[in-house]
Amino acid sequence: MKFLHTADWHLGRWFHGASLLDDQHHVLQQLVELAAEEQVDAVVVAGDIYDRAVPPAEAVALLGDTLEQLIVKHGIAVILIAGNHDSAERIGFSGRILERQRLFVRGGLDHFAPVVLGGNGQEVAFHPLPYVEPAFARGLAGGEAVSDHASAMAHVLGRVRASFEPGRRNVLVGHAFVAGGSESESERPLSVGGSGAVPADTFAGFDYVALGHLHRPQQADAAGRVRYSGSLLKYSFQEAGHDKSVSVVRVGTDGRCEVAEHRLSARRDVRVIRGTLQQLLDGRDANGPREDYLSAHLADPGPVFDPMGRLREAYPNLMEIRFARHEAAAGNGTAPAARDHRRLDPAELFKGFWRDMQGEELADAQLQAFQSCAQPVIRAQQDGEGA
């Protein structure tokens, strides 16, 4: 048995104001081709199919086209679950009808029957388990003691294990945050005001656990059987150093799983470029593909004029600019706490502006020069208000 493990497509996502649908279509075509070339028995999508509960029509169309290619054109079964970004009801709609076409979708915690593929004594039972919200797990029989994500997952997996049969290999398809996993800023937290983490040993008894939620490909246990495939694309500049991939998993007759990661080629990479404004302008042809999605970290010691406008002439998909002097000030604690600017006198406002622009404190002589220029203007404004 061989299957492809992927997750966190986030179809319909926007990146710093740019739609990623064309980028997502680009890599999904590669995913379909890989699944066909590898002759996998199934494609497993471990949640966060869409980026939000009510996806745009174009994202729904892209999903439909991808599923049609996998199932109708290539005859590959697809097992798909809802993640924390998805609407359980929308993902699970018509699930039992779609199973006749070998599209197995699970949105809510109302159906725990496994999807059994293979034969001749080499059956593999896939257990699709959509994102487990503690409140919903508590509503299941015997769930009165559920209090957090860990206890919710443990309770639901007890029901899943009840369907184990001798001789079958068991693969769990889930969406969760396993304690110790490497996070990134583009993932939506699973819990507010508490821990959303689940211990890795909660998944004991499964031959392989195909997870979604964390966007970096990684194994979540020492044995390497609890794994994240990672997201389809880089969805934040914090992920610029990630190697995005999908996993092709071969389940042996002895239950051992061999995992091969296959990198997908993005239409545009997500990268960080560094240097002074002039260095980046002069080095436009040496800084990699100029059409990539870029974050520019400027090393200029002082203020620069219109850096975004000037750099976008060289790098059309520049998405953000950061200044090294600001990050240095934040790192050494000299950046001031946010205050209501209406309650500050002009000198304090200018000192804050200077600190932000220069990354250093305003000298006394510079402050006196500012006050000598500003005081006549302030007095004239006050005289006008008094009249």
Short mmCIF file of C-alpha atoms in Angstrom, two decimals:
data_model
loop_
_atom_site.label_atom_id
_atom_site.label_comp_id
_atom_site.label_asym_id
_atom_site.label_seq_id
_atom_site.Cartn_x
_atom_site.Cartn_y
_atom_site.Cartn_z
CA MET A 1 0.00 0.00 0.00
CA LYS A 2 1.31 3.41 -0.95
CA PHE A 3 -0.30 6.78 -0.28
CA LEU A 4 0.53 10.46 -0.55
CA HIS A 5 0.29 12.53 2.65
CA THR A 6 -0.36 16.25 2.30
CA ALA A 7 -2.12 18.94 4.38
CA ASP A 8 -2.67 22.64 4.95
CA TRP A 9 -3.55 23.70 1.42
CA HIS A 10 -5.31 26.86 2.68
CA LEU A 11 -7.02 27.37 -0.67
CA GLY A 12 -8.13 30.97 -1.15
CA ARG A 13 -5.38 32.42 1.03
CA TRP A 14 -4.07 35.94 0.49
CA PHE A 15 -0.45 36.90 1.17
CA HIS A 16 0.17 40.55 2.03
CA GLY A 17 -2.70 41.57 -0.24
CA ALA A 18 -1.92 39.17 -3.11
CA SER A 19 -4.18 36.22 -3.98
CA LEU A 20 -2.32 32.89 -3.98
CA LEU A 21 -4.85 30.93 -6.04
CA ASP A 22 -2.62 30.82 -9.13
CA ASP A 23 0.31 29.72 -6.96
CA GLN A 24 -1.80 27.03 -5.34
CA HIS A 25 -3.04 25.78 -8.71
CA HIS A 26 0.60 25.57 -9.86
CA VAL A 27 1.70 23.25 -7.04
CA LEU A 28 -1.52 21.21 -7.03
CA GLN A 29 -0.88 20.28 -10.65
CA GLN A 30 2.51 18.94 -9.55
CA LEU A 31 0.86 17.04 -6.70
CA VAL A 32 -1.57 15.36 -9.12
CA GLU A 33 1.27 14.44 -11.48
CA LEU A 34 3.35 13.03 -8.60
CA ALA A 35 0.45 10.94 -7.31
CA ALA A 36 -0.05 9.49 -10.80
CA GLU A 37 3.66 8.83 -11.38
CA GLU A 38 4.07 7.13 -8.00
CA GLN A 39 0.89 5.12 -8.62
CA VAL A 40 -0.31 5.76 -5.09
CA ASP A 41 -3.45 4.03 -3.87
CA ALA A 42 -4.71 7.13 -2.06
CA VAL A 43 -4.08 10.81 -1.44
CA VAL A 44 -4.57 11.84 2.19
CA VAL A 45 -5.28 15.52 2.92
CA ALA A 46 -4.98 16.16 6.66
CA GLY A 47 -7.07 19.29 7.10
CA ASP A 48 -7.12 23.04 6.45
CA ILE A 49 -8.29 22.50 2.92
CA TYR A 50 -9.50 26.09 2.77
CA ASP A 51 -8.08 29.15 4.48
CA ARG A 52 -11.39 30.15 6.04
CA ALA A 53 -14.73 28.63 6.91
CA VAL A 54 -16.53 30.35 4.01
CA PRO A 55 -14.09 30.01 1.10
CA PRO A 56 -14.29 32.08 -2.10
CA ALA A 57 -15.91 30.44 -5.11
CA GLU A 58 -12.57 30.29 -6.95
CA ALA A 59 -11.06 28.21 -4.12
CA VAL A 60 -13.98 25.77 -4.22
CA ALA A 61 -13.56 25.45 -7.99
CA LEU A 62 -9.84 24.75 -7.61
CA LEU A 63 -10.52 22.00 -5.09
CA GLY A 64 -13.16 20.48 -7.37
CA ASP A 65 -10.81 20.47 -10.35
CA THR A 66 -8.00 18.86 -8.33
CA LEU A 67 -10.25 16.13 -6.93
CA GLU A 68 -11.65 15.41 -10.39
CA GLN A 69 -8.16 14.88 -11.77
CA LEU A 70 -7.13 12.58 -8.93
CA ILE A 71 -10.30 10.50 -8.72
CA VAL A 72 -11.84 10.51 -12.22
CA LYS A 73 -8.77 10.85 -14.43
CA HIS A 74 -6.28 8.79 -12.43
CA GLY A 75 -8.53 6.55 -10.33
CA ILE A 76 -6.86 7.50 -7.03
CA ALA A 77 -8.91 7.47 -3.83
CA VAL A 78 -8.86 10.69 -1.79
CA ILE A 79 -9.30 10.89 1.99
CA LEU A 80 -9.92 14.42 3.20
CA ILE A 81 -10.70 15.87 6.64
CA ALA A 82 -11.63 19.29 8.02
CA GLY A 83 -9.01 21.29 9.88
CA ASN A 84 -9.44 24.17 12.30
CA HIS A 85 -9.66 26.67 9.38
CA ASP A 86 -12.45 24.72 7.69
CA SER A 87 -16.19 24.56 8.24
CA ALA A 88 -16.98 21.01 9.37
CA GLU A 89 -20.43 21.18 7.80
CA ARG A 90 -19.21 22.45 4.42
CA ILE A 91 -16.36 19.94 4.23
CA GLY A 92 -18.56 17.03 5.32
CA PHE A 93 -21.50 17.83 3.02
CA SER A 94 -22.70 14.74 1.07
CA GLY A 95 -19.82 12.72 2.45
CA ARG A 96 -21.64 9.39 2.35
CA ILE A 97 -22.73 9.93 -1.25
CA LEU A 98 -19.23 10.93 -2.36
CA GLU A 99 -17.75 7.73 -0.93
CA ARG A 100 -19.24 5.87 -3.90
CA GLN A 101 -16.75 7.79 -6.06
CA ARG A 102 -13.88 6.98 -3.64
CA LEU A 103 -13.85 10.47 -2.19
CA PHE A 104 -13.92 10.06 1.58
CA VAL A 105 -14.56 13.34 3.40
CA ARG A 106 -15.05 13.81 7.12
CA GLY A 107 -16.09 17.10 8.64
CA GLY A 108 -17.52 16.36 12.10
CA LEU A 109 -17.24 13.81 14.89
CA ASP A 110 -20.29 11.82 13.84
CA HIS A 111 -18.74 9.06 11.77
CA PHE A 112 -15.81 6.93 12.96
CA ALA A 113 -15.92 4.04 10.49
CA PRO A 114 -12.51 3.51 8.83
CA VAL A 115 -11.80 3.69 5.11
CA VAL A 116 -10.39 0.27 4.23
CA LEU A 117 -8.22 0.01 1.12
CA GLY A 118 -6.28 -2.90 -0.30
CA GLY A 119 -7.03 -6.60 -0.10
CA ASN A 120 -5.59 -10.11 -0.16
CA GLY A 121 -4.71 -9.93 3.49
CA GLN A 122 -2.90 -6.60 3.09
CA GLU A 123 -5.66 -4.21 4.05
CA VAL A 124 -4.92 -0.78 5.44
CA ALA A 125 -7.57 0.96 7.52
CA PHE A 126 -7.42 4.74 7.24
CA HIS A 127 -9.11 6.50 10.16
CA PRO A 128 -10.08 10.05 9.07
CA LEU A 129 -10.39 12.19 12.19
CA PRO A 130 -11.25 15.87 11.55
CA TYR A 131 -10.07 18.60 13.91
CA VAL A 132 -11.18 17.69 17.43
CA GLU A 133 -12.68 20.67 19.23
CA PRO A 134 -12.84 19.87 22.98
CA ALA A 135 -16.42 21.16 23.25
CA PHE A 136 -17.59 18.68 20.60
CA ALA A 137 -15.58 15.79 22.05
CA ARG A 138 -17.17 16.51 25.43
CA GLY A 139 -20.57 15.97 23.82
CA LEU A 140 -19.73 12.40 22.81
CA ALA A 141 -20.76 9.52 25.04
CA GLY A 142 -18.44 9.30 28.03
CA GLY A 143 -16.83 12.66 27.31
CA GLU A 144 -17.82 14.42 30.51
CA ALA A 145 -14.19 14.56 31.73
CA VAL A 146 -12.84 16.22 28.56
CA SER A 147 -11.24 19.52 29.53
CA ASP A 148 -8.64 20.37 26.88
CA HIS A 149 -7.25 19.27 23.53
CA ALA A 150 -5.16 16.46 25.01
CA SER A 151 -8.07 14.84 26.86
CA ALA A 152 -10.37 15.43 23.88
CA MET A 153 -8.00 13.64 21.51
CA ALA A 154 -7.47 10.77 23.95
CA HIS A 155 -11.23 10.31 24.35
CA VAL A 156 -11.96 10.32 20.62
CA LEU A 157 -9.05 8.00 19.79
CA GLY A 158 -10.53 5.49 22.22
CA ARG A 159 -13.52 5.28 19.92
CA VAL A 160 -11.32 5.05 16.85
CA ARG A 161 -9.28 2.17 18.28
CA ALA A 162 -12.50 0.25 18.90
CA SER A 163 -12.68 -0.34 15.12
CA PHE A 164 -9.23 -2.00 14.91
CA GLU A 165 -9.28 -5.48 13.42
CA PRO A 166 -6.53 -8.13 13.54
CA GLY A 167 -4.31 -8.22 10.48
CA ARG A 168 -5.07 -4.67 9.36
CA ARG A 169 -2.58 -1.85 9.35
CA ASN A 170 -3.98 1.35 10.84
CA VAL A 171 -3.28 4.87 9.60
CA LEU A 172 -4.73 7.88 11.43
CA VAL A 173 -5.43 11.06 9.47
CA GLY A 174 -5.68 13.94 11.95
CA HIS A 175 -5.29 17.66 12.54
CA ALA A 176 -3.64 18.65 15.82
CA PHE A 177 -0.68 20.32 17.49
CA VAL A 178 1.67 17.70 18.91
CA ALA A 179 3.69 18.96 21.88
CA GLY A 180 7.21 19.92 20.89
CA GLY A 181 6.40 20.58 17.24
CA SER A 182 8.01 23.46 15.36
CA GLU A 183 5.45 26.24 14.82
CA SER A 184 5.36 29.23 12.48
CA GLU A 185 3.43 32.50 12.51
CA SER A 186 1.03 31.54 9.71
CA GLU A 187 -0.71 28.86 11.81
CA ARG A 188 -3.85 29.82 13.67
CA PRO A 189 -3.58 28.86 17.38
CA LEU A 190 -5.83 25.97 18.37
CA SER A 191 -6.45 27.30 21.86
CA VAL A 192 -6.94 30.73 23.41
CA GLY A 193 -6.00 31.03 27.08
CA GLY A 194 -4.93 27.40 27.39
CA SER A 195 -2.81 24.68 25.86
CA GLY A 196 -3.81 23.21 22.51
CA ALA A 197 -0.98 20.65 22.61
CA VAL A 198 -1.43 16.88 22.44
CA PRO A 199 1.35 14.50 23.65
CA ALA A 200 2.84 12.30 20.93
CA ASP A 201 2.16 9.12 22.90
CA THR A 202 -1.57 9.82 22.58
CA PHE A 203 -1.28 8.25 19.11
CA ALA A 204 0.07 4.90 20.31
CA GLY A 205 -1.17 1.87 18.38
CA PHE A 206 -1.22 3.40 14.88
CA ASP A 207 1.23 2.31 12.23
CA TYR A 208 1.36 5.84 10.83
CA VAL A 209 -0.20 9.15 11.86
CA ALA A 210 -0.68 11.60 8.97
CA LEU A 211 -1.07 15.02 10.58
CA GLY A 212 -1.92 18.52 9.48
CA HIS A 213 -1.71 21.91 11.24
CA LEU A 214 2.02 22.65 11.57
CA HIS A 215 3.41 24.13 8.36
CA ARG A 216 6.97 22.78 8.55
CA PRO A 217 7.43 19.15 7.40
CA GLN A 218 8.60 17.22 10.47
CA GLN A 219 8.26 14.10 12.53
CA ALA A 220 6.58 14.53 15.90
CA ASP A 221 7.87 11.44 17.70
CA ALA A 222 11.17 9.60 18.11
CA ALA A 223 10.11 6.67 15.93
CA GLY A 224 9.08 8.84 12.99
CA ARG A 225 5.60 7.38 12.60
CA VAL A 226 3.80 10.57 13.72
CA ARG A 227 4.48 13.09 10.97
CA TYR A 228 3.45 16.44 9.54
CA SER A 229 3.65 16.79 5.77
CA GLY A 230 3.74 20.59 6.09
CA SER A 231 1.80 23.20 4.16
CA LEU A 232 1.41 23.32 0.41
CA LEU A 233 3.23 26.68 0.14
CA LYS A 234 5.15 29.12 2.31
CA TYR A 235 2.49 31.27 3.95
CA SER A 236 4.69 33.71 5.92
CA PHE A 237 8.17 35.17 5.71
CA GLN A 238 9.01 33.21 8.84
CA GLU A 239 8.72 30.13 6.60
CA ALA A 240 11.21 31.47 4.03
CA GLY A 241 13.75 28.86 5.09
CA HIS A 242 11.31 25.93 4.95
CA ASP A 243 11.53 23.26 2.28
CA LYS A 244 7.90 22.53 1.38
CA SER A 245 7.08 19.00 0.32
CA VAL A 246 4.55 16.19 0.32
CA SER A 247 5.22 12.72 1.69
CA VAL A 248 4.83 9.45 -0.18
CA VAL A 249 4.36 6.69 2.40
CA ARG A 250 4.77 2.99 1.69
CA VAL A 251 3.16 0.68 4.25
CA GLY A 252 4.90 -2.70 4.38
CA THR A 253 3.28 -6.03 5.20
CA ASP A 254 5.05 -5.91 8.57
CA GLY A 255 3.49 -2.52 9.36
CA ARG A 256 6.69 -0.56 8.86
CA CYS A 257 6.33 2.68 6.94
CA GLU A 258 8.88 4.14 4.57
CA VAL A 259 8.51 7.88 3.99
CA ALA A 260 9.91 9.77 1.00
CA GLU A 261 9.57 13.55 0.91
CA HIS A 262 9.01 15.12 -2.51
CA ARG A 263 9.58 18.85 -2.92
CA LEU A 264 7.14 20.88 -4.98
CA SER A 265 8.31 23.81 -7.10
CA ALA A 266 6.53 27.04 -6.21
CA ARG A 267 5.49 29.48 -8.93
CA ARG A 268 7.08 32.22 -6.83
CA ASP A 269 9.31 31.65 -3.83
CA VAL A 270 8.97 33.52 -0.52
CA ARG A 271 12.32 35.08 0.37
CA VAL A 272 14.06 37.71 2.48
CA ILE A 273 16.64 40.02 0.90
CA ARG A 274 19.04 42.14 2.95
CA GLY A 275 21.24 45.17 2.42
CA THR A 276 21.08 48.92 2.18
CA LEU A 277 18.54 50.44 -0.18
CA GLN A 278 21.23 51.24 -2.75
CA GLN A 279 22.77 47.77 -2.48
CA LEU A 280 19.40 46.15 -3.19
CA LEU A 281 18.76 48.46 -6.14
CA ASP A 282 22.23 47.87 -7.59
CA GLY A 283 22.04 44.11 -6.99
CA ARG A 284 18.60 43.53 -8.47
CA ASP A 285 19.94 40.95 -10.92
CA ALA A 286 22.00 39.12 -8.31
CA ASN A 287 19.32 38.70 -5.63
CA GLY A 288 17.48 35.78 -7.18
CA PRO A 289 14.26 35.87 -9.22
CA ARG A 290 12.82 39.39 -9.01
CA GLU A 291 9.22 38.11 -9.33
CA ASP A 292 9.41 36.22 -5.99
CA TYR A 293 7.43 37.37 -2.95
CA LEU A 294 10.02 39.37 -1.03
CA SER A 295 10.62 40.99 2.33
CA ALA A 296 13.41 43.58 2.28
CA HIS A 297 15.42 44.06 5.46
CA LEU A 298 17.17 47.41 5.06
CA ALA A 299 20.48 48.05 6.79
CA ASP A 300 20.51 51.84 6.20
CA PRO A 301 21.52 53.65 9.44
CA GLY A 302 19.25 56.60 8.72
CA PRO A 303 15.93 57.37 7.05
CA VAL A 304 15.53 56.70 3.33
CA PHE A 305 13.10 58.29 0.87
CA ASP A 306 10.21 56.17 -0.44
CA PRO A 307 11.92 52.76 -0.06
CA MET A 308 8.81 50.75 -1.01
CA GLY A 309 8.15 52.69 -4.21
CA ARG A 310 11.78 52.64 -5.31
CA LEU A 311 12.35 48.97 -4.54
CA ARG A 312 9.14 47.86 -6.23
CA GLU A 313 10.49 49.21 -9.50
CA ALA A 314 13.15 46.50 -9.21
CA TYR A 315 11.17 43.88 -7.28
CA PRO A 316 7.49 44.02 -8.34
CA ASN A 317 6.31 41.57 -5.67
CA LEU A 318 8.01 43.22 -2.72
CA MET A 319 5.55 42.69 0.12
CA GLU A 320 7.13 44.36 3.15
CA ILE A 321 10.09 46.37 4.36
CA ARG A 322 11.81 46.06 7.70
CA PHE A 323 14.56 48.24 9.10
CA ALA A 324 17.48 46.66 10.93
CA ARG A 325 17.78 49.67 13.25
CA HIS A 326 14.18 49.20 14.46
CA GLU A 327 14.69 45.51 15.19
CA ALA A 328 17.91 46.30 17.03
CA ALA A 329 16.10 48.88 19.17
CA ALA A 330 13.34 46.40 19.95
CA GLY A 331 15.89 43.73 20.81
CA ASN A 332 17.84 45.86 23.30
CA GLY A 333 14.75 47.28 24.96
CA THR A 334 15.17 50.89 23.84
CA ALA A 335 11.97 50.90 21.82
CA PRO A 336 9.34 52.74 23.88
CA ALA A 337 6.00 51.30 24.84
CA ALA A 338 3.05 52.51 22.80
CA ARG A 339 1.49 55.71 24.21
CA ASP A 340 -1.31 58.03 23.18
CA HIS A 341 0.47 60.61 20.99
CA ARG A 342 -2.18 63.21 21.78
CA ARG A 343 -0.92 63.35 25.37
CA LEU A 344 2.72 63.98 24.40
CA ASP A 345 4.25 67.41 23.89
CA PRO A 346 5.95 68.13 20.53
CA ALA A 347 9.44 67.53 21.94
CA GLU A 348 8.49 64.05 23.14
CA LEU A 349 6.86 63.27 19.81
CA PHE A 350 9.97 64.34 17.93
CA LYS A 351 12.24 62.35 20.22
CA GLY A 352 10.14 59.27 19.53
CA PHE A 353 10.21 59.94 15.78
CA TRP A 354 14.01 60.34 15.86
CA ARG A 355 14.37 57.10 17.83
CA ASP A 356 12.26 55.20 15.30
CA MET A 357 14.07 56.63 12.30
CA GLN A 358 17.64 56.58 13.61
CA GLY A 359 17.58 53.77 16.16
CA GLU A 360 19.24 56.03 18.76
CA GLU A 361 18.34 58.73 21.26
CA LEU A 362 18.17 62.41 20.31
CA ALA A 363 21.17 64.37 21.58
CA ASP A 364 20.63 67.48 23.74
CA ALA A 365 22.00 69.81 21.06
CA GLN A 366 19.66 68.30 18.48
CA LEU A 367 16.70 68.66 20.85
CA GLN A 368 17.54 72.33 21.42
CA ALA A 369 17.73 72.90 17.66
CA PHE A 370 14.30 71.34 17.24
CA GLN A 371 12.78 73.41 20.02
CA SER A 372 14.20 76.67 18.61
CA CYS A 373 12.49 75.88 15.30
CA ALA A 374 9.28 74.50 16.73
CA GLN A 375 8.51 77.02 19.47
CA PRO A 376 7.58 79.94 17.15
CA VAL A 377 5.21 77.64 15.24
CA ILE A 378 3.65 76.35 18.45
CA ARG A 379 3.19 79.88 19.82
CA ALA A 380 1.58 81.08 16.58
CA GLN A 381 -0.81 78.12 16.67
CA GLN A 382 -1.71 78.82 20.31
CA ASP A 383 -2.24 82.54 19.59
CA GLY A 384 -4.57 81.65 16.74
CA GLU A 385 -6.61 79.30 18.94
CA GLY A 386 -6.81 82.00 21.64
CA ALA A 387 -8.16 84.56 19.18
#
